[in-house]
PDB file of C-alpha atoms in Angstrom:
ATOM      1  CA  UNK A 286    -120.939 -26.857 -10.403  1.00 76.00           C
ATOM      2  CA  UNK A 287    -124.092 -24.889  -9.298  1.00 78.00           C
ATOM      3  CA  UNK A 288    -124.722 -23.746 -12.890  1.00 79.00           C
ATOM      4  CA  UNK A 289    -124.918 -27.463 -13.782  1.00 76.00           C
ATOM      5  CA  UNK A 290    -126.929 -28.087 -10.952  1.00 78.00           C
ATOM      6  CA  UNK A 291    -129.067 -25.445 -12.339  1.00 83.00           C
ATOM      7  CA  UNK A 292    -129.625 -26.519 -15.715  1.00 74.00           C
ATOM      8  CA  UNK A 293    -130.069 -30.207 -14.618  1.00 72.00           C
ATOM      9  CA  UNK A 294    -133.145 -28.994 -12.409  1.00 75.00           C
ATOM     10  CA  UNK A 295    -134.423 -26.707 -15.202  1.00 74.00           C
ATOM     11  CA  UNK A 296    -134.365 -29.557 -18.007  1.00 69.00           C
ATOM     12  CA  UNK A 297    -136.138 -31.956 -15.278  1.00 68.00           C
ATOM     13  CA  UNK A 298    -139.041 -29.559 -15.173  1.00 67.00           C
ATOM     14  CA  UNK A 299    -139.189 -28.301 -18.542  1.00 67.00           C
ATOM     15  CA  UNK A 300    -141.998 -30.041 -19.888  1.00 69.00           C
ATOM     16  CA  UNK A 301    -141.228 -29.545 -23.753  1.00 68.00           C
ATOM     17  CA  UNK A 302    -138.096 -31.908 -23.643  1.00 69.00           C
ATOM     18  CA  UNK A 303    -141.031 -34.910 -22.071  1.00 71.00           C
ATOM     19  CA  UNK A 304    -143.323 -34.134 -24.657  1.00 78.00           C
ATOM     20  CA  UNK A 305    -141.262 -33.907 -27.204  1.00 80.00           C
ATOM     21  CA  UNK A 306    -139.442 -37.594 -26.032  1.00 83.00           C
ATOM     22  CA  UNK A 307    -143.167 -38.883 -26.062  1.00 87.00           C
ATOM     23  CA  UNK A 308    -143.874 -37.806 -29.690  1.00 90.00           C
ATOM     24  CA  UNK A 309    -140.670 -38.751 -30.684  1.00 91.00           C
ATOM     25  CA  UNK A 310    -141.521 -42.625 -29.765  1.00 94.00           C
ATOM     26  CA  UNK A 311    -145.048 -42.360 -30.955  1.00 95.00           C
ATOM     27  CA  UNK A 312    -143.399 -41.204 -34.329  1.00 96.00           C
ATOM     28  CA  UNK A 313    -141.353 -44.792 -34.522  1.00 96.00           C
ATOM     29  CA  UNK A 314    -143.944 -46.416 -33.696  1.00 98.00           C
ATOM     30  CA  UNK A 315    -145.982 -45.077 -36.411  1.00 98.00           C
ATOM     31  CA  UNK A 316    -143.248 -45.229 -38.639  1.00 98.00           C
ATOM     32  CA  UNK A 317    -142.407 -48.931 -38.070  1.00 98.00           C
ATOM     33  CA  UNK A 318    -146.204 -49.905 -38.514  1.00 98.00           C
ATOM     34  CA  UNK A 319    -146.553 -47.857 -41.480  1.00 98.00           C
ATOM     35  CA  UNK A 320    -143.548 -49.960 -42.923  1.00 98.00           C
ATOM     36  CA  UNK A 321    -144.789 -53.250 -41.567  1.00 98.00           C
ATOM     37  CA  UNK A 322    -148.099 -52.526 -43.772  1.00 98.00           C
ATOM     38  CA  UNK A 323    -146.666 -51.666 -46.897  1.00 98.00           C
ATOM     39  CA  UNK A 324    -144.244 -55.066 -46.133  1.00 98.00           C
ATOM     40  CA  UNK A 325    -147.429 -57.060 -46.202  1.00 98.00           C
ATOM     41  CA  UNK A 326    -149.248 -55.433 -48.791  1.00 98.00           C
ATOM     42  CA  UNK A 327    -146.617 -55.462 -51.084  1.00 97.00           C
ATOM     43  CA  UNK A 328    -146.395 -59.265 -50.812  1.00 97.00           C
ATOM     44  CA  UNK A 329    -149.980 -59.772 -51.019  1.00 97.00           C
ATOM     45  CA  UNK A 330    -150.358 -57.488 -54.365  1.00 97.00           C
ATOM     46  CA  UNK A 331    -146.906 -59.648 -55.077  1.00 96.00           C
ATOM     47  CA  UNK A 332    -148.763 -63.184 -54.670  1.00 96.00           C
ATOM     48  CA  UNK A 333    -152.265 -61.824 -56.309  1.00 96.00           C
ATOM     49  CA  UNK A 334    -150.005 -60.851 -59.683  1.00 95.00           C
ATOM     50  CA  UNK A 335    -148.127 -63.964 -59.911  1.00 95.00           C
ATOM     51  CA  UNK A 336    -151.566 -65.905 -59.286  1.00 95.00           C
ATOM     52  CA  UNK A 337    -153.191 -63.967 -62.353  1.00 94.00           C
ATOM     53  CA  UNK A 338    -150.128 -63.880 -64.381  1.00 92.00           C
ATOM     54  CA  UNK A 339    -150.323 -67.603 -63.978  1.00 92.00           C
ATOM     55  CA  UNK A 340    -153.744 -68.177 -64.901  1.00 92.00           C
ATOM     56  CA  UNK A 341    -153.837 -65.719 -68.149  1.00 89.00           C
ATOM     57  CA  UNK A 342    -151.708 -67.818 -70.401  1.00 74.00           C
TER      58      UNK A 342
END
């Protein structure tokens, strides 16, 4: 029980496991607005090509 005592106060005050959490999040958050944009500019590029495939003939 004192060993897991032990590691429980050593992974409270290791700082690497925080930063790493903290990068971690800032990674999905990246991630998700990286995939929100190319959402959007897909469907933009989508409407713009059926607009000028429209007007050609």
């Amino acid at each position: 029980m004192k060993k897991l005592m032990t590691m429980a106060r050593q992974f409270r005050d290791d700082e690497n496991g925080a930063a790493m959490v903290e990068y971690t999040i800032l990674l999905g958050i990246i991630t998700v607005a990286v995939i929100a944009s190319v959402i959007v500019v897909g469907a933009w590029v989508g409407t713009q090509w059926t607009t000028l495939s429209t007007t050609l003939p």
